[in-house]
Coordinates of C-alpha atoms (C1' of nucleotides) in Angstrom, one line a residue:
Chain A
X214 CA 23.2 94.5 -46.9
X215 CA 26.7 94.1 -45.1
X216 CA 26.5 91.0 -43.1
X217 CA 22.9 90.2 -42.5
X218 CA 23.8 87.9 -45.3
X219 CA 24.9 85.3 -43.2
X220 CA 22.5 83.6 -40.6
X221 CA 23.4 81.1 -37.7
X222 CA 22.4 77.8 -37.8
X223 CA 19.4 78.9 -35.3
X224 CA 18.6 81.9 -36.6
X225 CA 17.5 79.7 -40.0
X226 CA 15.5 77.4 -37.6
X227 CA 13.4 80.5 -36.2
X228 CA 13.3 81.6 -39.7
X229 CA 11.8 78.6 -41.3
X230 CA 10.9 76.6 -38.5
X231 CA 13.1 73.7 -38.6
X232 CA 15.3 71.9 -36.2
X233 CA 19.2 72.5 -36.6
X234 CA 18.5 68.4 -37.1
X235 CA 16.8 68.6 -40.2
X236 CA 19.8 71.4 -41.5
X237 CA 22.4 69.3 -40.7
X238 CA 20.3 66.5 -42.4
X239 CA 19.9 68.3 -45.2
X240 CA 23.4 69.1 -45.5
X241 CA 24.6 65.3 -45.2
X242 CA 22.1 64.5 -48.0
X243 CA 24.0 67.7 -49.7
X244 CA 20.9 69.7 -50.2
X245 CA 22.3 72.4 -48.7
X246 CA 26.2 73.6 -47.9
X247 CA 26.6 76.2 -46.0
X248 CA 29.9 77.7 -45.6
X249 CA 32.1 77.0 -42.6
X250 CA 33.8 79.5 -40.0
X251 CA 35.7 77.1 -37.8
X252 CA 33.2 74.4 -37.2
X253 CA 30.5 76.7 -37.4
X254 CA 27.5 76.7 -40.3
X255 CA 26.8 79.9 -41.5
X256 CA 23.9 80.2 -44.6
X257 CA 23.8 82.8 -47.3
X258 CA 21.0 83.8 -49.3
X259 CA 21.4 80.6 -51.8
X260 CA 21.4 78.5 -49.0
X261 CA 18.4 80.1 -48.2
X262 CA 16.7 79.9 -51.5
X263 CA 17.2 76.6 -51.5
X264 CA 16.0 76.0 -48.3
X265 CA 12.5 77.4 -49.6
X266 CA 12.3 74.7 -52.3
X267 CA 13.0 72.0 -50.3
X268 CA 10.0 72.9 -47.9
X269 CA 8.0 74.0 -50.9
X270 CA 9.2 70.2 -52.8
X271 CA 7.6 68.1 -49.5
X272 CA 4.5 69.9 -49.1
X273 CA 4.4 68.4 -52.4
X274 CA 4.8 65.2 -51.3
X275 CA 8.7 64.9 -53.2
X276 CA 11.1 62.8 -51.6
X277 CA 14.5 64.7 -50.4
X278 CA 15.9 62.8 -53.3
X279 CA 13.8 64.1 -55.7
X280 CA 13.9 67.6 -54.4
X281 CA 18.0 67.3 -54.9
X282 CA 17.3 66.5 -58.6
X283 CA 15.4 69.6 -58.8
X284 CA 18.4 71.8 -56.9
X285 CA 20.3 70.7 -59.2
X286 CA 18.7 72.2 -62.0
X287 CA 19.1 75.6 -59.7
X288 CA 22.5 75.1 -59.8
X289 CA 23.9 75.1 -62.8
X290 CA 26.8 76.1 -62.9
X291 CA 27.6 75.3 -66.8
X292 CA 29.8 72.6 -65.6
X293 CA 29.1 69.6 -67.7
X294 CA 26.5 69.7 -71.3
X295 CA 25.8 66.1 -70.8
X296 CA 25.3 66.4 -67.3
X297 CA 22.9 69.6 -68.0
X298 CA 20.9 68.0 -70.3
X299 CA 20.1 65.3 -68.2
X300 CA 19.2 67.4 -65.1
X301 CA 16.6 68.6 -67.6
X302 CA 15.1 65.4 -68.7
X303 CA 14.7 65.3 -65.4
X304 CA 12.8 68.1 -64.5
X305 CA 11.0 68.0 -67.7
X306 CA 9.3 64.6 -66.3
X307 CA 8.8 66.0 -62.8
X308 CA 7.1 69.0 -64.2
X309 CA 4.6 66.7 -66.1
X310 CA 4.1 64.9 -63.0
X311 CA 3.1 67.7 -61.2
X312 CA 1.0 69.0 -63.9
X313 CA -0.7 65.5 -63.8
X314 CA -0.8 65.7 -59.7
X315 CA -2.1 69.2 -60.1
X316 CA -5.3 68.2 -62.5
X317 CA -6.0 64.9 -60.2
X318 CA -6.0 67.3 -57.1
X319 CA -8.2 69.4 -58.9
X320 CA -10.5 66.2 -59.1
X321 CA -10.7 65.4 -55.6
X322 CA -11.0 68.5 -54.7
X323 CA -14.8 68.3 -56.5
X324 CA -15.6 65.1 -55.3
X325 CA -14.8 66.2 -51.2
X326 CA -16.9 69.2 -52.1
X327 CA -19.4 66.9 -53.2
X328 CA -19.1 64.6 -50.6
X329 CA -19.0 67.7 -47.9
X330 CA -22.2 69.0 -49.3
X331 CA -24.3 65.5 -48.8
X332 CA -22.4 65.0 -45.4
X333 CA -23.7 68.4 -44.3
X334 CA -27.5 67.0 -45.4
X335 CA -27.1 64.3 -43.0
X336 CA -25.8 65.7 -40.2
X337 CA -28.5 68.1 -40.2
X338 CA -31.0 65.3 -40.7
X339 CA -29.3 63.7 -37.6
X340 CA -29.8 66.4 -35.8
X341 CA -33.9 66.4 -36.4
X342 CA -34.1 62.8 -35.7
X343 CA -32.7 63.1 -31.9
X344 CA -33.8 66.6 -30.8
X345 CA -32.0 66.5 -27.5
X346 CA -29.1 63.6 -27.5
X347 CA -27.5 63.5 -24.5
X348 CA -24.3 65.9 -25.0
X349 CA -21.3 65.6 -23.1
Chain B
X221 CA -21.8 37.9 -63.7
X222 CA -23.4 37.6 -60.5
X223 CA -20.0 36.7 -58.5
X224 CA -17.5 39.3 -60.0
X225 CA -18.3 41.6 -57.0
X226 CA -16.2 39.6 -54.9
X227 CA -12.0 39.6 -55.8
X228 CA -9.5 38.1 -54.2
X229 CA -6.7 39.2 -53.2
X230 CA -4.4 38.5 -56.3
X231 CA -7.3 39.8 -58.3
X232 CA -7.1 43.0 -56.5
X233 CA -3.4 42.9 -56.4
X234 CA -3.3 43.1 -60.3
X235 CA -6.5 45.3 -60.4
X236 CA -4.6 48.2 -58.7
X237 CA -0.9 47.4 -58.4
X238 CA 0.0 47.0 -55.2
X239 CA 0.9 43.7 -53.3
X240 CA -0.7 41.1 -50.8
X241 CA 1.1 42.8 -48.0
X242 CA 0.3 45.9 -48.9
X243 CA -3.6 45.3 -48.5
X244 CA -3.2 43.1 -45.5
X245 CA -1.2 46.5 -44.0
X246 CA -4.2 48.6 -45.1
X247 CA -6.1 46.2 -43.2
X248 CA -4.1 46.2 -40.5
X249 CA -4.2 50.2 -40.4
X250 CA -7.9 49.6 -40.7
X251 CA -8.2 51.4 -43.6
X252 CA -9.7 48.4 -45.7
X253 CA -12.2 45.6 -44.1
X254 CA -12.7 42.9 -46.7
X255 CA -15.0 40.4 -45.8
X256 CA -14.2 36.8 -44.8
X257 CA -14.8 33.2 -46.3
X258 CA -12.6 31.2 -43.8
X259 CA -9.9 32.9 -43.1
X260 CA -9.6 33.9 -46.9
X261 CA -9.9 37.6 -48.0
X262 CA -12.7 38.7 -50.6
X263 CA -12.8 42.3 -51.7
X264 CA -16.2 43.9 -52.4
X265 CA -16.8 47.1 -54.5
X266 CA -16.7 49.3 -51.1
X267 CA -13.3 47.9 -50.7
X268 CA -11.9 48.8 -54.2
X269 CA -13.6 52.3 -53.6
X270 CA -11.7 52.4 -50.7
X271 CA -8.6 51.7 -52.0
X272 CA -9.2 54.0 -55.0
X273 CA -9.5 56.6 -52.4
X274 CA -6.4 55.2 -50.7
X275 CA -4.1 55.4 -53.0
X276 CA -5.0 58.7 -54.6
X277 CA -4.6 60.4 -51.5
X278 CA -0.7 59.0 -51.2
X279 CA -0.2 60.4 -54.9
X280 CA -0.9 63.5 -53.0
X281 CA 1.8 63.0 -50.2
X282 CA -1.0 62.6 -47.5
X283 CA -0.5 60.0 -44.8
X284 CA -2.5 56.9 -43.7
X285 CA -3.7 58.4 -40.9
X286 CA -5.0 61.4 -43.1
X287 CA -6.5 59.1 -45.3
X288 CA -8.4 57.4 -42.3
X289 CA -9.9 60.3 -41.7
X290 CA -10.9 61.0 -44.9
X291 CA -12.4 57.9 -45.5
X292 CA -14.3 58.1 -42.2
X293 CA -16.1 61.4 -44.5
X294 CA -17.5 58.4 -46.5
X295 CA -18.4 55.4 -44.4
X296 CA -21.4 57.2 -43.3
X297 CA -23.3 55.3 -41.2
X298 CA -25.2 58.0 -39.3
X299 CA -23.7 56.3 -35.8
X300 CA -22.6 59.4 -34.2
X301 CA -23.6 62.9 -35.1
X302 CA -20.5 64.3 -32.5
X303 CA -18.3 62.1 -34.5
X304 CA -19.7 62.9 -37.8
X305 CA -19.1 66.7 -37.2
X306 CA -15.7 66.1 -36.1
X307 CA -15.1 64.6 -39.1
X308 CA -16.6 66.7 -41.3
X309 CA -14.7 70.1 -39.6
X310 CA -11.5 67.8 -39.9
X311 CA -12.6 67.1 -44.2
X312 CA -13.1 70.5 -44.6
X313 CA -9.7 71.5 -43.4
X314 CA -8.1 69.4 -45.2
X315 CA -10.2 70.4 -48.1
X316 CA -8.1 73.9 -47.4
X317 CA -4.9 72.2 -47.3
X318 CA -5.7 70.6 -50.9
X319 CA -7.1 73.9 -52.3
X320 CA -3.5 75.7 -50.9
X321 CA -1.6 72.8 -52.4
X322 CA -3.1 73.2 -55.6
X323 CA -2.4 77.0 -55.7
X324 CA 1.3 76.5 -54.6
X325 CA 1.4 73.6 -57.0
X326 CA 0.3 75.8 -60.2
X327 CA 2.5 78.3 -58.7
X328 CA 5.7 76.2 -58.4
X329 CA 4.9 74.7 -62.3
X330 CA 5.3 78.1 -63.5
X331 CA 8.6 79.1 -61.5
X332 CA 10.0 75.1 -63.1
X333 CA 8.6 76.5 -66.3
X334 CA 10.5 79.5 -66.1
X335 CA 13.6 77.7 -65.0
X336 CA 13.6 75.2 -68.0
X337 CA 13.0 77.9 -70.4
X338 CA 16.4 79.6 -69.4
X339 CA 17.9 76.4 -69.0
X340 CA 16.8 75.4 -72.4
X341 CA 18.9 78.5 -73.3
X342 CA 22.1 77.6 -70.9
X343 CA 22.0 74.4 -72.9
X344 CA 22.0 76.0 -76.3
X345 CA 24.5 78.9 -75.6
X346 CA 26.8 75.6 -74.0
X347 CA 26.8 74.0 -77.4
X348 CA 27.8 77.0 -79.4
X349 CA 30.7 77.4 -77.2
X350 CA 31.0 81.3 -78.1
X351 CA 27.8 82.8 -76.8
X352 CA 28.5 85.7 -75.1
X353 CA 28.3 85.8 -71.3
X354 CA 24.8 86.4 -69.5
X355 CA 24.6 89.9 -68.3
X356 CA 21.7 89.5 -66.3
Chain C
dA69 C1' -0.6 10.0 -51.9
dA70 C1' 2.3 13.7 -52.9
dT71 C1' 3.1 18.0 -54.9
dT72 C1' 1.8 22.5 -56.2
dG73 C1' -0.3 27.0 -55.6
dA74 C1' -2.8 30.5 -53.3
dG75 C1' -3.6 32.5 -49.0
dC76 C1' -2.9 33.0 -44.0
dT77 C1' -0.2 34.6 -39.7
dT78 C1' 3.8 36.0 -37.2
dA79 C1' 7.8 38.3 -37.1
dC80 C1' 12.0 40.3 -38.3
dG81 C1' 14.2 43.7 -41.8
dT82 C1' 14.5 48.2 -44.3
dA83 C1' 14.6 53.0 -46.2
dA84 C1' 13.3 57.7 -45.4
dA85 C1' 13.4 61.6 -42.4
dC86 C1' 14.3 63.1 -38.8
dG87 C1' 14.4 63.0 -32.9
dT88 C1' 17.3 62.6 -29.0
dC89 C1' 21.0 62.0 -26.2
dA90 C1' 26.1 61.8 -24.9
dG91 C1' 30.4 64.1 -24.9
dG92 C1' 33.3 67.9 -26.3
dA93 C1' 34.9 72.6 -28.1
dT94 C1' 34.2 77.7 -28.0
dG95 C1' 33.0 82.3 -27.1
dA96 C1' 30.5 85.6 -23.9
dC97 C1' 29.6 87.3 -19.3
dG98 C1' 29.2 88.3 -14.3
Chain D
dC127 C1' 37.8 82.0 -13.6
dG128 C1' 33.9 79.5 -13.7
dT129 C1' 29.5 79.0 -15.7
dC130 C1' 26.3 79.4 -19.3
dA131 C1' 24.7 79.3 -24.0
dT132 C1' 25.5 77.7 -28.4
dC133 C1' 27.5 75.0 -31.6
dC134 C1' 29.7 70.7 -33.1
dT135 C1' 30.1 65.5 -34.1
dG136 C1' 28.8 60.9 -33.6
dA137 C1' 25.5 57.4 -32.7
dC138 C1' 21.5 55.1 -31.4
dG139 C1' 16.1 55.5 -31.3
dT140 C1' 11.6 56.3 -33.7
dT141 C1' 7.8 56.4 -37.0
dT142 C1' 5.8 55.3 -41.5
dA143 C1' 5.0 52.1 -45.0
dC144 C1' 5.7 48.5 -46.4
dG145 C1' 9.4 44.0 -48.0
dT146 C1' 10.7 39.5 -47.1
dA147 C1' 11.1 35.1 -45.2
dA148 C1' 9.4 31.1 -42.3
dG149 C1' 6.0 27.9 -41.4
dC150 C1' 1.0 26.3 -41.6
dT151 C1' -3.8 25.3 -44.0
dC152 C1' -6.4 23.8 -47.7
dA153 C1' -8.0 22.8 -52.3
dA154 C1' -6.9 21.4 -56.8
dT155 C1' -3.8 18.8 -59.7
dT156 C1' -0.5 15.1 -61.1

DNA sequence: AATTGAGCTTACGTAAACGTCAGGATGACG
DNA sequence: CGTCATCCTGACGTTTACGTAAGCTCAATT
Protein backbone atom coordinates (compact mmCIF):
# COMPACT_ATOMS: atom_id res chain seq x y z
CA UNK A 1 0.00 0.00 0.00
CA UNK A 2 2.55 2.85 -1.04
CA UNK A 3 0.43 5.71 -2.20
CA UNK A 4 -2.89 4.37 -3.15
CA UNK A 5 -3.51 5.84 0.22
CA UNK A 6 -4.22 9.07 -0.95
CA UNK A 7 -7.18 9.68 -3.37
CA UNK A 8 -8.10 12.93 -5.33
CA UNK A 9 -10.92 14.89 -4.64
CA UNK A 10 -12.65 13.05 -7.77
CA UNK A 11 -11.48 9.90 -7.44
CA UNK A 12 -13.56 9.88 -3.86
CA UNK A 13 -16.58 11.17 -5.84
CA UNK A 14 -16.45 8.03 -8.31
CA UNK A 15 -15.76 6.12 -5.27
CA UNK A 16 -18.81 7.04 -3.32
CA UNK A 17 -20.73 8.81 -5.64
CA UNK A 18 -20.76 12.30 -4.44
CA UNK A 19 -20.11 15.63 -5.88
CA UNK A 20 -16.65 17.40 -4.98
CA UNK A 21 -19.70 19.96 -3.60
CA UNK A 22 -20.87 17.80 -0.99
CA UNK A 23 -16.80 17.08 0.08
CA UNK A 24 -15.93 20.39 0.26
CA UNK A 25 -19.34 20.71 2.23
CA UNK A 26 -18.47 18.33 4.39
CA UNK A 27 -15.28 19.67 5.12
CA UNK A 28 -16.60 23.33 5.98
CA UNK A 29 -18.99 21.68 8.39
CA UNK A 30 -15.58 19.83 9.50
CA UNK A 31 -16.75 16.36 8.94
CA UNK A 32 -14.05 15.61 7.15
CA UNK A 33 -10.22 17.17 6.75
CA UNK A 34 -8.32 16.05 4.30
CA UNK A 35 -4.82 16.92 4.13
CA UNK A 36 -3.54 19.70 1.79
CA UNK A 37 -0.74 19.52 -1.04
CA UNK A 38 -0.72 23.11 -2.19
CA UNK A 39 -4.38 23.89 -2.52
CA UNK A 40 -5.11 20.51 -3.32
CA UNK A 41 -7.41 17.88 -1.04
CA UNK A 42 -6.00 14.70 -0.83
CA UNK A 43 -8.16 11.89 1.53
CA UNK A 44 -6.62 9.03 3.40
CA UNK A 45 -8.16 6.09 4.57
CA UNK A 46 -9.76 7.89 7.85
CA UNK A 47 -11.05 10.37 5.76
CA UNK A 48 -12.50 7.61 3.99
CA UNK A 49 -13.90 5.77 6.91
CA UNK A 50 -15.45 8.56 7.90
CA UNK A 51 -16.85 9.27 4.78
CA UNK A 52 -18.80 5.82 5.04
CA UNK A 53 -20.50 6.89 8.29
CA UNK A 54 -21.65 10.02 7.18
CA UNK A 55 -23.53 8.32 4.16
CA UNK A 56 -24.39 5.34 6.31
CA UNK A 57 -25.72 8.36 9.34
CA UNK A 58 -28.36 10.04 6.43
CA UNK A 59 -29.68 6.97 5.05
CA UNK A 60 -30.60 7.04 8.64
CA UNK A 61 -32.32 10.04 8.39
CA UNK A 62 -29.34 11.95 10.93
CA UNK A 63 -28.69 15.43 10.44
CA UNK A 64 -24.93 16.32 9.39
CA UNK A 65 -24.90 17.74 12.80
CA UNK A 66 -25.67 14.73 14.41
CA UNK A 67 -23.53 12.59 12.36
CA UNK A 68 -20.48 15.04 13.60
CA UNK A 69 -21.44 14.14 17.19
CA UNK A 70 -21.05 10.59 16.22
CA UNK A 71 -17.37 11.30 14.44
CA UNK A 72 -16.49 12.54 17.21
CA UNK A 73 -16.80 9.62 19.25
CA UNK A 74 -14.44 8.02 16.27
CA UNK A 75 -12.08 10.34 17.02
CA UNK A 76 -10.88 10.15 20.14
CA UNK A 77 -7.97 11.16 20.47
CA UNK A 78 -7.74 11.02 24.51
CA UNK A 79 -7.61 14.66 24.49
CA UNK A 80 -10.00 15.94 27.07
CA UNK A 81 -11.93 13.22 30.06
CA UNK A 82 -14.66 15.62 30.36
CA UNK A 83 -14.99 16.21 26.89
CA UNK A 84 -14.95 12.16 26.26
CA UNK A 85 -17.50 11.52 28.58
CA UNK A 86 -19.75 13.76 27.10
CA UNK A 87 -19.29 12.54 23.50
CA UNK A 88 -20.50 9.41 25.09
CA UNK A 89 -23.69 10.61 26.66
CA UNK A 90 -24.12 11.43 23.53
CA UNK A 91 -23.91 8.55 21.63
CA UNK A 92 -25.38 6.52 24.40
CA UNK A 93 -28.76 8.53 23.63
CA UNK A 94 -28.40 8.31 19.90
CA UNK A 95 -27.93 4.63 20.12
CA UNK A 96 -31.24 4.29 22.14
CA UNK A 97 -32.83 6.26 19.57
CA UNK A 98 -31.90 4.16 16.94
CA UNK A 99 -32.78 1.08 18.80
CA UNK A 100 -36.28 2.79 19.29
CA UNK A 101 -36.23 3.81 15.36
CA UNK A 102 -35.22 0.33 14.65
CA UNK A 103 -38.34 -1.51 16.61
CA UNK A 104 -40.89 1.29 15.13
CA UNK A 105 -39.49 0.41 11.60
CA UNK A 106 -39.92 -3.03 12.41
CA UNK A 107 -43.64 -2.02 13.02
CA UNK A 108 -44.38 -0.44 9.86
CA UNK A 109 -42.80 -2.73 8.16
CA UNK A 110 -45.91 -5.32 9.21
CA UNK A 111 -48.44 -2.97 8.76
CA UNK A 112 -47.31 -2.12 4.75
CA UNK A 113 -47.11 -5.91 4.48
CA UNK A 114 -50.40 -5.96 5.63
CA UNK A 115 -51.60 -3.22 3.88
CA UNK A 116 -49.77 -4.72 0.47
CA UNK A 117 -51.45 -7.92 0.96
CA UNK A 118 -55.24 -6.37 1.01
CA UNK A 119 -54.15 -3.86 -1.79
CA UNK A 120 -53.05 -6.87 -3.91
CA UNK A 121 -56.96 -8.39 -3.15
CA UNK A 122 -58.32 -5.38 -4.74
CA UNK A 123 -56.51 -4.84 -7.48
CA UNK A 124 -57.17 -8.18 -8.58
CA UNK A 125 -60.80 -7.71 -7.81
CA UNK A 126 -60.55 -4.60 -10.03
CA UNK A 127 -59.30 -6.34 -12.55
CA UNK A 128 -62.58 -8.90 -12.64
CA UNK A 129 -64.91 -6.14 -12.47
CA UNK A 130 -63.74 -4.39 -15.88
CA UNK A 131 -62.47 -7.38 -18.05
CA UNK A 132 -61.11 -5.21 -20.86
CA UNK A 133 -60.61 -1.36 -19.66
CA UNK A 134 -59.47 0.63 -22.21
CA UNK A 135 -55.44 0.51 -21.78
CA UNK A 136 -53.28 3.06 -22.96
CA UNK B 1 -69.76 11.29 22.60
CA UNK B 2 -71.31 11.59 19.33
CA UNK B 3 -69.17 14.86 18.18
CA UNK B 4 -65.55 13.90 19.42
CA UNK B 5 -64.87 12.59 15.82
CA UNK B 6 -64.45 15.97 14.72
CA UNK B 7 -61.09 18.16 16.24
CA UNK B 8 -60.06 21.26 15.58
CA UNK B 9 -57.11 22.38 14.79
CA UNK B 10 -55.76 23.29 18.30
CA UNK B 11 -57.18 19.98 19.42
CA UNK B 12 -55.16 18.28 16.91
CA UNK B 13 -52.18 20.53 17.49
CA UNK B 14 -52.01 19.22 21.18
CA UNK B 15 -53.21 15.69 20.20
CA UNK B 16 -49.89 15.11 18.09
CA UNK B 17 -47.49 17.97 18.65
CA UNK B 18 -47.10 19.77 15.92
CA UNK B 19 -48.40 23.37 15.03
CA UNK B 20 -51.29 25.17 13.06
CA UNK B 21 -48.86 25.76 10.28
CA UNK B 22 -47.60 22.73 10.22
CA UNK B 23 -51.08 20.95 9.28
CA UNK B 24 -52.18 23.78 7.04
CA UNK B 25 -48.46 22.83 5.10
CA UNK B 26 -49.62 19.14 5.19
CA UNK B 27 -52.60 20.40 3.65
CA UNK B 28 -51.11 22.44 1.41
CA UNK B 29 -48.74 19.40 0.30
CA UNK B 30 -52.02 17.54 0.09
CA UNK B 31 -51.10 15.24 2.35
CA UNK B 32 -54.12 15.96 4.88
CA UNK B 33 -57.82 17.13 3.56
CA UNK B 34 -59.77 18.06 6.64
CA UNK B 35 -63.20 18.86 6.09
CA UNK B 36 -64.67 22.34 6.08
CA UNK B 37 -67.30 24.25 8.33
CA UNK B 38 -66.86 27.77 6.87
CA UNK B 39 -63.67 28.32 6.22
CA UNK B 40 -62.81 26.60 9.68
CA UNK B 41 -60.73 23.25 9.66
CA UNK B 42 -62.33 20.04 11.42
CA UNK B 43 -60.14 16.93 11.59
CA UNK B 44 -61.86 13.56 11.23
CA UNK B 45 -60.40 10.09 12.32
CA UNK B 46 -59.02 9.58 8.61
CA UNK B 47 -57.16 12.66 9.09
CA UNK B 48 -55.49 11.74 12.49
CA UNK B 49 -54.68 8.38 10.72
CA UNK B 50 -53.15 10.19 8.25
CA UNK B 51 -51.15 12.19 10.15
CA UNK B 52 -50.12 9.14 12.35
CA UNK B 53 -48.87 7.85 9.23
CA UNK B 54 -47.24 11.24 8.42
CA UNK B 55 -45.22 11.67 11.00
CA UNK B 56 -43.97 8.21 11.53
CA UNK B 57 -42.61 8.06 8.25
CA UNK B 58 -40.47 11.54 8.91
CA UNK B 59 -39.15 9.64 12.21
CA UNK B 60 -37.80 7.51 9.47
CA UNK B 61 -36.01 10.25 7.46
CA UNK B 62 -38.51 9.77 4.47
CA UNK B 63 -39.74 12.78 2.63
CA UNK B 64 -43.26 14.29 1.99
CA UNK B 65 -43.35 13.37 -1.19
CA UNK B 66 -42.53 9.63 -0.10
CA UNK B 67 -45.03 9.88 2.27
CA UNK B 68 -47.61 10.92 -0.41
CA UNK B 69 -47.11 8.07 -1.96
CA UNK B 70 -47.46 5.98 0.69
CA UNK B 71 -50.50 7.28 1.84
CA UNK B 72 -51.91 6.97 -1.73
CA UNK B 73 -51.36 2.78 -0.71
CA UNK B 74 -54.26 3.59 1.79
CA UNK B 75 -56.81 6.02 0.33
CA UNK B 76 -58.08 3.18 -1.63
CA UNK B 77 -60.74 4.17 -3.56
CA UNK B 78 -60.74 1.62 -6.32
CA UNK B 79 -60.61 4.79 -8.98
CA UNK B 80 -57.84 3.59 -11.12
CA UNK B 81 -56.52 0.15 -11.31
CA UNK B 82 -53.27 1.60 -13.58
CA UNK B 83 -52.82 4.01 -10.73
CA UNK B 84 -53.36 1.60 -8.06
CA UNK B 85 -50.64 -0.80 -9.45
CA UNK B 86 -48.23 2.00 -9.80
CA UNK B 87 -48.64 2.55 -6.48
CA UNK B 88 -48.50 -0.56 -5.13
CA UNK B 89 -44.95 -1.49 -7.24
CA UNK B 90 -43.89 2.01 -5.88
CA UNK B 91 -45.08 0.54 -1.79
CA UNK B 92 -43.41 -2.34 -2.32
CA UNK B 93 -40.07 -0.79 -3.19
CA UNK B 94 -40.12 1.18 -0.66
CA UNK B 95 -41.07 -1.72 1.52
CA UNK B 96 -37.29 -2.87 0.29
CA UNK B 97 -35.82 0.26 1.21
CA UNK B 98 -37.33 -0.07 4.89
CA UNK B 99 -36.41 -3.77 5.14
CA UNK B 100 -32.50 -2.58 4.01
CA UNK B 101 -32.75 0.21 6.45
CA UNK B 102 -33.65 -1.88 9.16
CA UNK B 103 -30.79 -4.41 8.38
CA UNK B 104 -28.16 -1.50 8.13
CA UNK B 105 -29.76 0.02 11.21
CA UNK B 106 -29.23 -3.30 13.49
CA UNK B 107 -26.01 -3.43 11.82
CA UNK B 108 -24.78 0.06 12.61
CA UNK B 109 -26.23 -0.39 16.51
CA UNK B 110 -23.86 -3.14 16.85
CA UNK B 111 -20.58 -1.35 15.30
CA UNK B 112 -21.93 2.03 18.12
CA UNK B 113 -22.16 -0.83 20.58
CA UNK B 114 -18.80 -1.94 19.86
CA UNK B 115 -17.43 1.53 19.87
CA UNK B 116 -18.90 2.51 23.32
CA UNK B 117 -17.71 -0.54 24.82
CA UNK B 118 -14.00 0.43 24.00
CA UNK B 119 -14.77 3.79 24.72
CA UNK B 120 -16.16 2.93 27.98
CA UNK B 121 -12.59 1.48 28.45
CA UNK B 122 -10.62 4.84 26.91
CA UNK B 123 -12.67 6.60 29.60
CA UNK B 124 -11.61 4.32 32.51
CA UNK B 125 -7.87 3.83 31.45
CA UNK B 126 -8.11 8.10 31.22
CA UNK B 127 -8.93 8.29 34.80
CA UNK B 128 -6.37 5.96 36.18
CA UNK B 129 -3.83 7.99 34.45
CA UNK B 130 -1.16 5.03 34.37
CA UNK B 131 -2.85 2.47 32.24
CA UNK B 132 -0.60 1.17 29.95
CA UNK B 133 -0.73 2.18 26.29
CA UNK B 134 -3.14 0.17 23.82
CA UNK B 135 -1.22 -2.25 21.79
CA UNK B 136 -3.85 -3.01 19.50
C1' DA C 1 -70.06 48.33 21.96
C1' DA C 2 -65.51 46.90 22.47
C1' DT C 3 -62.23 43.53 23.42
C1' DT C 4 -60.48 38.98 23.31
C1' DG C 5 -59.46 34.57 21.26
C1' DA C 6 -59.32 31.14 17.74
C1' DG C 7 -58.87 30.47 13.03
C1' DC C 8 -58.03 31.99 8.24
C1' DT C 9 -55.07 33.69 4.16
C1' DT C 10 -51.07 35.76 2.18
C1' DA C 11 -46.51 36.34 2.18
C1' DC C 12 -41.87 36.92 3.49
C1' DG C 13 -38.04 34.61 6.39
C1' DT C 14 -35.02 30.67 7.65
C1' DA C 15 -31.98 26.49 8.28
C1' DA C 16 -30.15 22.46 6.11
C1' DA C 17 -27.81 20.46 2.31
C1' DC C 18 -26.23 20.96 -1.34
C1' DG C 19 -26.30 22.89 -6.94
C1' DT C 20 -24.38 26.02 -10.01
C1' DC C 21 -21.74 29.48 -11.98
C1' DA C 22 -17.84 32.99 -12.25
C1' DG C 23 -13.07 33.71 -12.06
C1' DG C 24 -8.40 32.15 -11.26
C1' DA C 25 -4.29 28.97 -10.40
C1' DT C 26 -1.70 24.77 -11.91
C1' DG C 27 0.12 20.87 -14.09
C1' DA C 28 0.01 17.87 -18.41
C1' DC C 29 0.24 17.51 -23.39
C1' DG C 30 0.44 18.04 -28.48
C1' DC D 1 3.49 27.98 -26.12
C1' DG D 2 -1.14 27.66 -26.06
C1' DT D 3 -4.87 24.82 -24.78
C1' DC D 4 -7.12 21.57 -21.93
C1' DA D 5 -8.38 19.30 -17.78
C1' DT D 6 -8.66 19.55 -12.99
C1' DC D 7 -8.64 21.80 -8.99
C1' DC D 8 -9.50 25.86 -6.07
C1' DT D 9 -12.33 29.73 -3.74
C1' DG D 10 -16.19 32.63 -3.28
C1' DA D 11 -20.86 33.59 -3.81
C1' DC D 12 -25.47 33.35 -5.14
C1' DG D 13 -29.48 29.97 -6.23
C1' DT D 14 -32.63 26.01 -4.93
C1' DT D 15 -35.50 22.72 -2.49
C1' DT D 16 -37.62 21.05 1.70
C1' DA D 17 -40.17 21.88 5.73
C1' DC D 18 -41.74 24.63 8.15
C1' DG D 19 -41.51 29.66 11.37
C1' DT D 20 -43.26 34.12 11.84
C1' DA D 21 -45.66 38.23 11.23
C1' DA D 22 -49.45 41.16 9.20
C1' DG D 23 -54.13 41.80 8.57
C1' DC D 24 -59.05 40.05 8.28
C1' DT D 25 -63.40 37.28 10.06
C1' DC D 26 -66.38 35.79 13.47
C1' DA D 27 -68.20 34.24 17.84
C1' DA D 28 -68.04 34.55 22.71
C1' DT D 29 -67.13 37.42 26.64
C1' DT D 30 -66.67 41.75 29.46
Amino acid sequence: MPNDEQMTIREMCDAFDVTPRTLRFYEAKELLSPVRIGSQRLYTRRERARLTIILRGKRFGFSLEDIRQVLNLYARDGSNLAQMERTWDLAQDRLRAMEQQRDELTLAIGDLKAELETGAGLIAAARNQNAAPPGK
